[in-house]
Amino acid sequence: MAPATSSDDGLAVPIDPDARRGAGVRLGISLGGGGLYFIAWQVAYLDELASAGIDVAGADRLVGTSAGSVVSSMLAAGSLGRLHTAARLLAKVPRVVAAMAPAGALSPSQTRALELFGAARTADPDKVREIGHAALAAGGPPPGRMARALTVVMGRRSWPSPALQLTCVDAFTGERCVMTADSGVPLPRAAAASSAVPGLFAPQPVRDRRCMDGGVSGTGTHLDLLAGARRAFVLSLTDGSMVGEGGMTVAPGAVEADLEALRSSGTEVWMRCPAPVDIDRLMSPAAVSEALTAGRAAARRDTTELRSFLA
């Protein structure tokens, strides 16, 4: 397959840890993808940390992918941390569910795109474009529905901070794109693009592109955007142990290689993952309550160690 023509709009950023794009960053945060379950887990985890006096909202760089795009946006806006009580957090969950969990059976074209993504064992450019083209051809809800729902969830359209970077993938060219406050994309639209799982949600209009989930690029955390930073705080769905033979464009050993490349850039890394979860439950609203409990418990266990790391 011939390479697709790229749009020279400044959004495409090749994945390259040697570029040291985190140089000069004192503290960088990466919040990774993992569906509804990981949205709830991350929100609970970060809220519990804040209640213990550990507030990471002021990091120099916040990288959000898929589920992490929603959480990082809320974190940067000050909508997490001490401002959240358990009751207010729980009140938010139904809105997140409405935005992020598609209702009803998938059409054959949606199923085809989702299955291509799930079966992809590498992020080979041709494979990423094949998934993207299937996503573009899939039926399902119109793109605007997801962005409108996230506007309600997030309570804002403007970017809260220049430190925030949200990732997505051009569904036609297969390029990794990075959206910031200077990209001219409303925040809910950017988060919708980063979270647009192929087959479940339509690729989102991002300028003249149509973009899908940032995790389709072979990584759910995009740690190369923090390479060279002094310290990196990472919440990832997996440390690589869940990858097995590969899937969803993540190759065996890819997570471990990303972490090693980040450390090799001179960055001190602290990463936490939830306990292994059934991948089929990641988009299940029934798993949200369990994720909230697990996220809070993990944060309580990590408080002392993380306080020392951030000191």
CSV table of N, CA and C in Angstrom, one decimal, residues 178-300:
chain,number,residue,atom,x,y,z
A,178,VAL,N,-0.9,15.1,17.6
A,178,VAL,CA,-0.9,15.6,19.0
A,178,VAL,C,-1.6,17.0,19.0
A,179,MET,N,-2.7,17.1,19.8
A,179,MET,CA,-3.5,18.3,19.8
A,179,MET,C,-3.2,19.1,21.1
A,180,THR,N,-3.1,20.4,21.0
A,180,THR,CA,-2.8,21.2,22.1
A,180,THR,C,-3.8,22.5,22.1
A,181,ALA,N,-3.6,23.3,23.0
A,181,ALA,CA,-4.4,24.6,23.0
A,181,ALA,C,-4.2,25.4,21.8
A,182,ASP,N,-3.1,25.2,21.1
A,182,ASP,CA,-2.8,26.0,19.9
A,182,ASP,C,-3.3,25.4,18.6
A,183,SER,N,-3.9,24.2,18.7
A,183,SER,CA,-4.3,23.5,17.5
A,183,SER,C,-5.6,23.9,16.9
A,184,GLY,N,-6.4,24.8,17.6
A,184,GLY,CA,-7.6,25.3,17.1
A,184,GLY,C,-8.8,24.2,17.1
A,185,VAL,N,-8.7,23.3,18.0
A,185,VAL,CA,-9.7,22.2,18.1
A,185,VAL,C,-10.4,22.4,19.5
A,186,PRO,N,-11.7,22.5,19.6
A,186,PRO,CA,-12.4,22.6,20.9
A,186,PRO,C,-12.0,21.4,21.7
A,187,LEU,N,-11.9,21.6,23.0
A,187,LEU,CA,-11.4,20.5,23.9
A,187,LEU,C,-12.3,19.3,23.8
A,188,PRO,N,-13.6,19.3,23.9
A,188,PRO,CA,-14.4,18.1,23.8
A,188,PRO,C,-14.2,17.4,22.5
A,189,ARG,N,-14.0,18.1,21.4
A,189,ARG,CA,-13.8,17.4,20.1
A,189,ARG,C,-12.4,16.7,20.1
A,190,ALA,N,-11.4,17.3,20.7
A,190,ALA,CA,-10.1,16.7,20.8
A,190,ALA,C,-10.2,15.4,21.7
A,191,ALA,N,-10.9,15.5,22.8
A,191,ALA,CA,-11.0,14.3,23.7
A,191,ALA,C,-11.8,13.2,23.0
A,192,ALA,N,-12.8,13.6,22.2
A,192,ALA,CA,-13.6,12.7,21.4
A,192,ALA,C,-12.8,12.0,20.4
A,193,ALA,N,-11.9,12.7,19.7
A,193,ALA,CA,-11.0,12.1,18.7
A,193,ALA,C,-10.1,11.2,19.4
A,194,SER,N,-9.5,11.6,20.5
A,194,SER,CA,-8.5,10.7,21.2
A,194,SER,C,-9.2,9.4,21.7
A,195,SER,N,-10.5,9.4,21.9
A,195,SER,CA,-11.3,8.3,22.5
A,195,SER,C,-12.1,7.5,21.4
A,196,ALA,N,-12.0,7.9,20.2
A,196,ALA,CA,-12.8,7.3,19.1
A,196,ALA,C,-12.3,5.9,18.7
A,197,VAL,N,-12.7,4.9,19.5
A,197,VAL,CA,-12.3,3.5,19.3
A,197,VAL,C,-12.9,3.1,17.9
A,198,PRO,N,-12.0,2.6,17.0
A,198,PRO,CA,-12.5,2.2,15.7
A,198,PRO,C,-13.7,1.2,15.8
A,199,GLY,N,-14.8,1.5,15.1
A,199,GLY,CA,-15.9,0.6,15.1
A,199,GLY,C,-17.0,1.0,16.1
A,200,LEU,N,-16.5,1.5,17.3
A,200,LEU,CA,-17.5,1.9,18.3
A,200,LEU,C,-17.9,3.4,18.1
A,201,PHE,N,-17.0,4.2,17.7
A,201,PHE,CA,-17.3,5.6,17.5
A,201,PHE,C,-16.7,6.1,16.2
A,202,ALA,N,-17.4,7.0,15.5
A,202,ALA,CA,-16.9,7.5,14.3
A,202,ALA,C,-15.6,8.4,14.5
A,203,PRO,N,-14.7,8.3,13.5
A,203,PRO,CA,-13.6,9.2,13.5
A,203,PRO,C,-14.1,10.7,13.6
A,204,GLN,N,-13.4,11.5,14.3
A,204,GLN,CA,-13.8,12.9,14.6
A,204,GLN,C,-13.1,13.9,13.7
A,205,PRO,N,-13.8,14.9,13.2
A,205,PRO,CA,-13.2,15.9,12.4
A,205,PRO,C,-12.2,16.8,13.3
A,206,VAL,N,-11.0,16.8,12.9
A,206,VAL,CA,-9.9,17.6,13.6
A,206,VAL,C,-9.3,18.4,12.5
A,207,ARG,N,-9.6,19.6,12.4
A,207,ARG,CA,-9.3,20.5,11.2
A,207,ARG,C,-9.8,19.7,9.9
A,208,ASP,N,-8.8,19.5,9.0
A,208,ASP,CA,-9.2,18.8,7.8
A,208,ASP,C,-9.0,17.3,7.8
A,209,ARG,N,-8.7,16.8,9.0
A,209,ARG,CA,-8.5,15.4,9.2
A,209,ARG,C,-9.7,14.7,9.8
A,210,ARG,N,-9.7,13.4,9.8
A,210,ARG,CA,-10.7,12.6,10.5
A,210,ARG,C,-9.8,11.7,11.4
A,211,CYS,N,-10.0,11.8,12.7
A,211,CYS,CA,-9.1,11.2,13.6
A,211,CYS,C,-9.8,10.2,14.6
A,212,MET,N,-9.0,9.1,14.9
A,212,MET,CA,-9.5,8.1,15.8
A,212,MET,C,-8.6,7.9,17.0
A,213,ASP,N,-9.0,7.0,17.8
A,213,ASP,CA,-8.4,6.8,19.1
A,213,ASP,C,-6.8,6.8,19.1
A,214,GLY,N,-6.2,7.5,20.0
A,214,GLY,CA,-4.8,7.6,20.0
A,214,GLY,C,-4.1,6.3,20.3
A,215,GLY,N,-4.8,5.3,20.9
A,215,GLY,CA,-4.2,4.1,21.1
A,215,GLY,C,-4.0,3.2,19.9
A,216,VAL,N,-4.5,3.6,18.7
A,216,VAL,CA,-4.4,2.8,17.5
A,216,VAL,C,-2.9,3.0,17.0
A,217,SER,N,-2.1,3.8,17.6
A,217,SER,CA,-0.7,4.0,17.1
A,217,SER,C,0.3,3.1,17.7
A,218,GLY,N,-0.2,2.0,18.4
A,218,GLY,CA,0.7,1.1,19.0
A,218,GLY,C,1.1,1.4,20.5
A,219,THR,N,0.6,2.5,21.0
A,219,THR,CA,0.9,2.8,22.4
A,219,THR,C,-0.4,3.5,23.0
A,220,GLY,N,-0.6,3.2,24.3
A,220,GLY,CA,-1.7,3.8,25.0
A,220,GLY,C,-1.2,4.9,25.8
A,221,THR,N,0.1,5.2,25.8
A,221,THR,CA,0.6,6.3,26.8
A,221,THR,C,1.5,7.3,26.1
A,222,HIS,N,2.0,7.0,24.9
A,222,HIS,CA,2.8,8.0,24.1
A,222,HIS,C,3.9,8.6,25.0
A,223,LEU,N,4.7,7.7,25.6
A,223,LEU,CA,5.8,8.2,26.5
A,223,LEU,C,6.9,9.0,25.8
A,224,ASP,N,6.9,8.8,24.4
A,224,ASP,CA,8.0,9.6,23.7
A,224,ASP,C,7.8,11.1,23.9
A,225,LEU,N,6.5,11.5,24.2
A,225,LEU,CA,6.3,13.0,24.4
A,225,LEU,C,6.8,13.5,25.7
A,226,LEU,N,7.3,12.6,26.6
A,226,LEU,CA,7.9,12.9,27.9
A,226,LEU,C,9.4,12.6,27.9
A,227,ALA,N,9.9,12.1,26.8
A,227,ALA,CA,11.3,11.7,26.8
A,227,ALA,C,12.3,12.9,27.1
A,228,GLY,N,13.1,12.7,28.1
A,228,GLY,CA,14.0,13.8,28.4
A,228,GLY,C,13.5,14.6,29.6
A,229,ALA,N,12.3,14.4,30.0
A,229,ALA,CA,11.8,15.1,31.2
A,229,ALA,C,12.5,14.7,32.4
A,230,ARG,N,12.5,15.5,33.5
A,230,ARG,CA,13.2,15.1,34.7
A,230,ARG,C,12.5,13.9,35.4
A,231,ARG,N,11.2,14.0,35.5
A,231,ARG,CA,10.4,12.9,36.1
A,231,ARG,C,9.1,12.7,35.3
A,232,ALA,N,8.6,11.5,35.2
A,232,ALA,CA,7.4,11.2,34.6
A,232,ALA,C,6.5,10.3,35.5
A,233,PHE,N,5.3,10.7,35.6
A,233,PHE,CA,4.3,10.0,36.4
A,233,PHE,C,3.3,9.4,35.4
A,234,VAL,N,3.2,8.0,35.4
A,234,VAL,CA,2.4,7.4,34.3
A,234,VAL,C,1.3,6.5,34.9
A,235,LEU,N,0.1,6.6,34.4
A,235,LEU,CA,-1.0,5.7,34.7
A,235,LEU,C,-1.3,4.9,33.4
A,236,SER,N,-1.0,3.6,33.4
A,236,SER,CA,-1.2,2.8,32.2
A,236,SER,C,-2.1,1.6,32.6
A,237,LEU,N,-2.9,1.2,31.6
A,237,LEU,CA,-3.7,0.1,31.8
A,237,LEU,C,-2.9,-1.2,32.1
A,238,THR,N,-1.7,-1.3,31.5
A,238,THR,CA,-0.9,-2.5,31.6
A,238,THR,C,0.6,-2.1,31.6
A,239,ASP,N,1.3,-3.0,32.3
A,239,ASP,CA,2.8,-2.9,32.3
A,239,ASP,C,3.4,-3.8,31.2
A,240,GLY,N,2.5,-4.4,30.4
A,240,GLY,CA,3.0,-5.3,29.3
A,240,GLY,C,2.5,-6.7,29.6
A,241,SER,N,2.2,-7.0,30.8
A,241,SER,CA,1.8,-8.4,31.2
A,241,SER,C,0.5,-8.8,30.6
A,242,MET,N,-0.4,-7.8,30.3
A,242,MET,CA,-1.7,-8.2,29.7
A,242,MET,C,-1.6,-8.3,28.2
A,243,VAL,N,-0.5,-8.0,27.6
A,243,VAL,CA,-0.4,-7.9,26.1
A,243,VAL,C,-0.4,-9.3,25.5
A,244,GLY,N,0.2,-10.3,26.1
A,244,GLY,CA,0.2,-11.6,25.5
A,244,GLY,C,0.8,-11.7,24.2
A,245,GLU,N,0.1,-12.1,23.2
A,245,GLU,CA,0.6,-12.2,21.8
A,245,GLU,C,0.4,-10.9,21.1
A,246,GLY,N,-0.1,-9.9,21.7
A,246,GLY,CA,-0.3,-8.7,21.0
A,246,GLY,C,-1.8,-8.5,20.6
A,247,GLY,N,-2.2,-7.2,20.5
A,247,GLY,CA,-3.5,-6.9,20.1
A,247,GLY,C,-3.8,-5.4,20.2
A,248,MET,N,-4.8,-4.9,19.5
A,248,MET,CA,-5.1,-3.5,19.5
A,248,MET,C,-3.9,-2.7,19.2
A,249,THR,N,-3.1,-3.2,18.2
A,249,THR,CA,-1.9,-2.6,17.7
A,249,THR,C,-0.7,-2.5,18.7
A,250,VAL,N,-0.8,-3.1,19.8
A,250,VAL,CA,0.3,-3.2,20.8
A,250,VAL,C,1.0,-4.5,20.7
A,251,ALA,N,2.2,-4.5,20.3
A,251,ALA,CA,3.0,-5.7,20.0
A,251,ALA,C,3.6,-6.2,21.3
A,252,PRO,N,3.8,-7.5,21.4
A,252,PRO,CA,4.5,-8.1,22.6
A,252,PRO,C,5.8,-7.3,22.9
A,253,GLY,N,6.0,-6.9,24.1
A,253,GLY,CA,7.2,-6.2,24.5
A,253,GLY,C,7.2,-4.7,24.2
A,254,ALA,N,6.1,-4.2,23.6
A,254,ALA,CA,6.1,-2.8,23.2
A,254,ALA,C,6.0,-1.9,24.4
A,255,VAL,N,5.2,-2.3,25.4
A,255,VAL,CA,5.1,-1.5,26.6
A,255,VAL,C,6.4,-1.4,27.4
A,256,GLU,N,7.0,-2.5,27.5
A,256,GLU,CA,8.3,-2.6,28.2
A,256,GLU,C,9.4,-1.7,27.4
A,257,ALA,N,9.3,-1.8,26.1
A,257,ALA,CA,10.3,-1.0,25.3
A,257,ALA,C,10.1,0.5,25.4
A,258,ASP,N,8.8,0.9,25.5
A,258,ASP,CA,8.5,2.3,25.7
A,258,ASP,C,9.0,2.8,27.0
A,259,LEU,N,8.8,2.0,28.0
A,259,LEU,CA,9.3,2.4,29.4
A,259,LEU,C,10.8,2.5,29.4
A,260,GLU,N,11.5,1.5,28.8
A,260,GLU,CA,12.9,1.5,28.8
A,260,GLU,C,13.5,2.7,28.0
A,261,ALA,N,12.8,3.0,26.9
A,261,ALA,CA,13.3,4.2,26.1
A,261,ALA,C,13.1,5.5,26.9
A,262,LEU,N,12.1,5.6,27.7
A,262,LEU,CA,11.8,6.8,28.5
A,262,LEU,C,12.9,6.9,29.5
A,263,ARG,N,13.2,5.8,30.2
A,263,ARG,CA,14.2,5.8,31.2
A,263,ARG,C,15.6,6.1,30.6
A,264,SER,N,15.8,5.5,29.4
A,264,SER,CA,17.1,5.8,28.8
A,264,SER,C,17.3,7.2,28.4
A,265,SER,N,16.3,8.0,28.3
A,265,SER,CA,16.4,9.4,27.9
A,265,SER,C,16.8,10.2,29.2
A,266,GLY,N,16.9,9.6,30.3
A,266,GLY,CA,17.3,10.2,31.5
A,266,GLY,C,16.2,10.6,32.4
A,267,THR,N,15.0,10.1,32.1
A,267,THR,CA,13.8,10.5,32.8
A,267,THR,C,13.6,9.4,34.0
A,268,GLU,N,13.3,9.9,35.2
A,268,GLU,CA,13.0,9.1,36.3
A,268,GLU,C,11.5,8.8,36.2
A,269,VAL,N,11.1,7.5,36.2
A,269,VAL,CA,9.7,7.1,35.9
A,269,VAL,C,9.1,6.4,37.1
A,270,TRP,N,7.8,6.8,37.3
A,270,TRP,CA,7.0,6.2,38.3
A,270,TRP,C,5.7,5.8,37.6
A,271,MET,N,5.4,4.5,37.5
A,271,MET,CA,4.2,4.0,36.8
A,271,MET,C,3.3,3.2,37.7
A,272,ARG,N,2.0,3.3,37.5
A,272,ARG,CA,1.1,2.5,38.2
A,272,ARG,C,0.0,2.0,37.2
A,273,CYS,N,-0.3,0.7,37.4
A,273,CYS,CA,-1.4,0.1,36.6
A,273,CYS,C,-2.4,-0.5,37.5
A,274,PRO,N,-3.6,-0.6,37.1
A,274,PRO,CA,-4.6,-1.3,37.9
A,274,PRO,C,-4.4,-2.8,37.9
A,275,ALA,N,-5.0,-3.5,38.8
A,275,ALA,CA,-4.9,-5.0,38.7
A,275,ALA,C,-5.5,-5.5,37.4
A,276,PRO,N,-5.0,-6.6,36.8
A,276,PRO,CA,-5.5,-7.0,35.5
A,276,PRO,C,-7.0,-7.1,35.5
A,277,VAL,N,-7.5,-6.6,34.4
A,277,VAL,CA,-9.0,-6.6,34.2
A,277,VAL,C,-9.3,-7.2,32.9
A,278,ASP,N,-10.4,-7.9,32.9
A,278,ASP,CA,-10.9,-8.5,31.6
A,278,ASP,C,-11.1,-7.5,30.6
A,279,ILE,N,-10.5,-7.6,29.4
A,279,ILE,CA,-10.5,-6.6,28.4
A,279,ILE,C,-11.9,-6.4,27.9
A,280,ASP,N,-12.8,-7.5,28.0
A,280,ASP,CA,-14.1,-7.4,27.5
A,280,ASP,C,-15.0,-6.5,28.4
A,281,ARG,N,-14.5,-6.1,29.6
A,281,ARG,CA,-15.2,-5.3,30.6
A,281,ARG,C,-14.8,-3.8,30.6
A,282,LEU,N,-13.8,-3.5,29.7
A,282,LEU,CA,-13.3,-2.1,29.7
A,282,LEU,C,-14.4,-1.1,29.4
A,283,MET,N,-15.3,-1.5,28.5
A,283,MET,CA,-16.4,-0.5,28.1
A,283,MET,C,-17.7,-0.8,28.8
A,284,SER,N,-17.7,-1.7,29.8
A,284,SER,CA,-18.9,-2.0,30.5
A,284,SER,C,-19.2,-1.1,31.7
A,285,PRO,N,-20.4,-0.4,31.6
A,285,PRO,CA,-20.8,0.4,32.7
A,285,PRO,C,-20.9,-0.3,34.1
A,286,ALA,N,-21.1,-1.6,34.0
A,286,ALA,CA,-21.2,-2.4,35.2
A,286,ALA,C,-19.9,-2.5,36.0
A,287,ALA,N,-18.7,-2.2,35.3
A,287,ALA,CA,-17.4,-2.3,35.9
A,287,ALA,C,-17.0,-1.0,36.5
A,288,VAL,N,-17.8,0.1,36.4
A,288,VAL,CA,-17.4,1.4,36.8
A,288,VAL,C,-17.2,1.4,38.4
A,289,SER,N,-18.2,0.9,39.1
A,289,SER,CA,-18.2,1.0,40.5
A,289,SER,C,-17.0,0.2,41.1
A,290,GLU,N,-16.7,-0.9,40.5
A,290,GLU,CA,-15.5,-1.7,40.9
A,290,GLU,C,-14.2,-0.9,40.6
A,291,ALA,N,-14.2,-0.2,39.5
A,291,ALA,CA,-13.0,0.6,39.1
A,291,ALA,C,-12.8,1.7,40.1
A,292,LEU,N,-13.9,2.4,40.6
A,292,LEU,CA,-13.7,3.5,41.5
A,292,LEU,C,-13.2,3.0,42.8
A,293,THR,N,-13.6,1.8,43.3
A,293,THR,CA,-13.1,1.3,44.5
A,293,THR,C,-11.7,0.9,44.4
A,294,ALA,N,-11.3,0.2,43.3
A,294,ALA,CA,-10.0,-0.2,43.1
A,294,ALA,C,-9.0,0.9,42.9
A,295,GLY,N,-9.4,2.0,42.3
A,295,GLY,CA,-8.6,3.2,42.1
A,295,GLY,C,-8.2,3.9,43.4
A,296,ARG,N,-9.2,4.0,44.2
A,296,ARG,CA,-9.0,4.6,45.5
A,296,ARG,C,-8.1,3.8,46.4
A,297,ALA,N,-8.3,2.5,46.4
A,297,ALA,CA,-7.4,1.6,47.2
A,297,ALA,C,-6.0,1.6,46.7
A,298,ALA,N,-5.8,1.6,45.4
A,298,ALA,CA,-4.4,1.7,44.9
A,298,ALA,C,-3.7,3.0,45.3
A,299,ALA,N,-4.5,4.1,45.2
A,299,ALA,CA,-3.9,5.4,45.6
A,299,ALA,C,-3.5,5.4,47.1
A,300,ARG,N,-4.3,4.8,47.9
A,300,ARG,CA,-3.9,4.8,49.4
A,300,ARG,C,-2.7,4.0,49.6
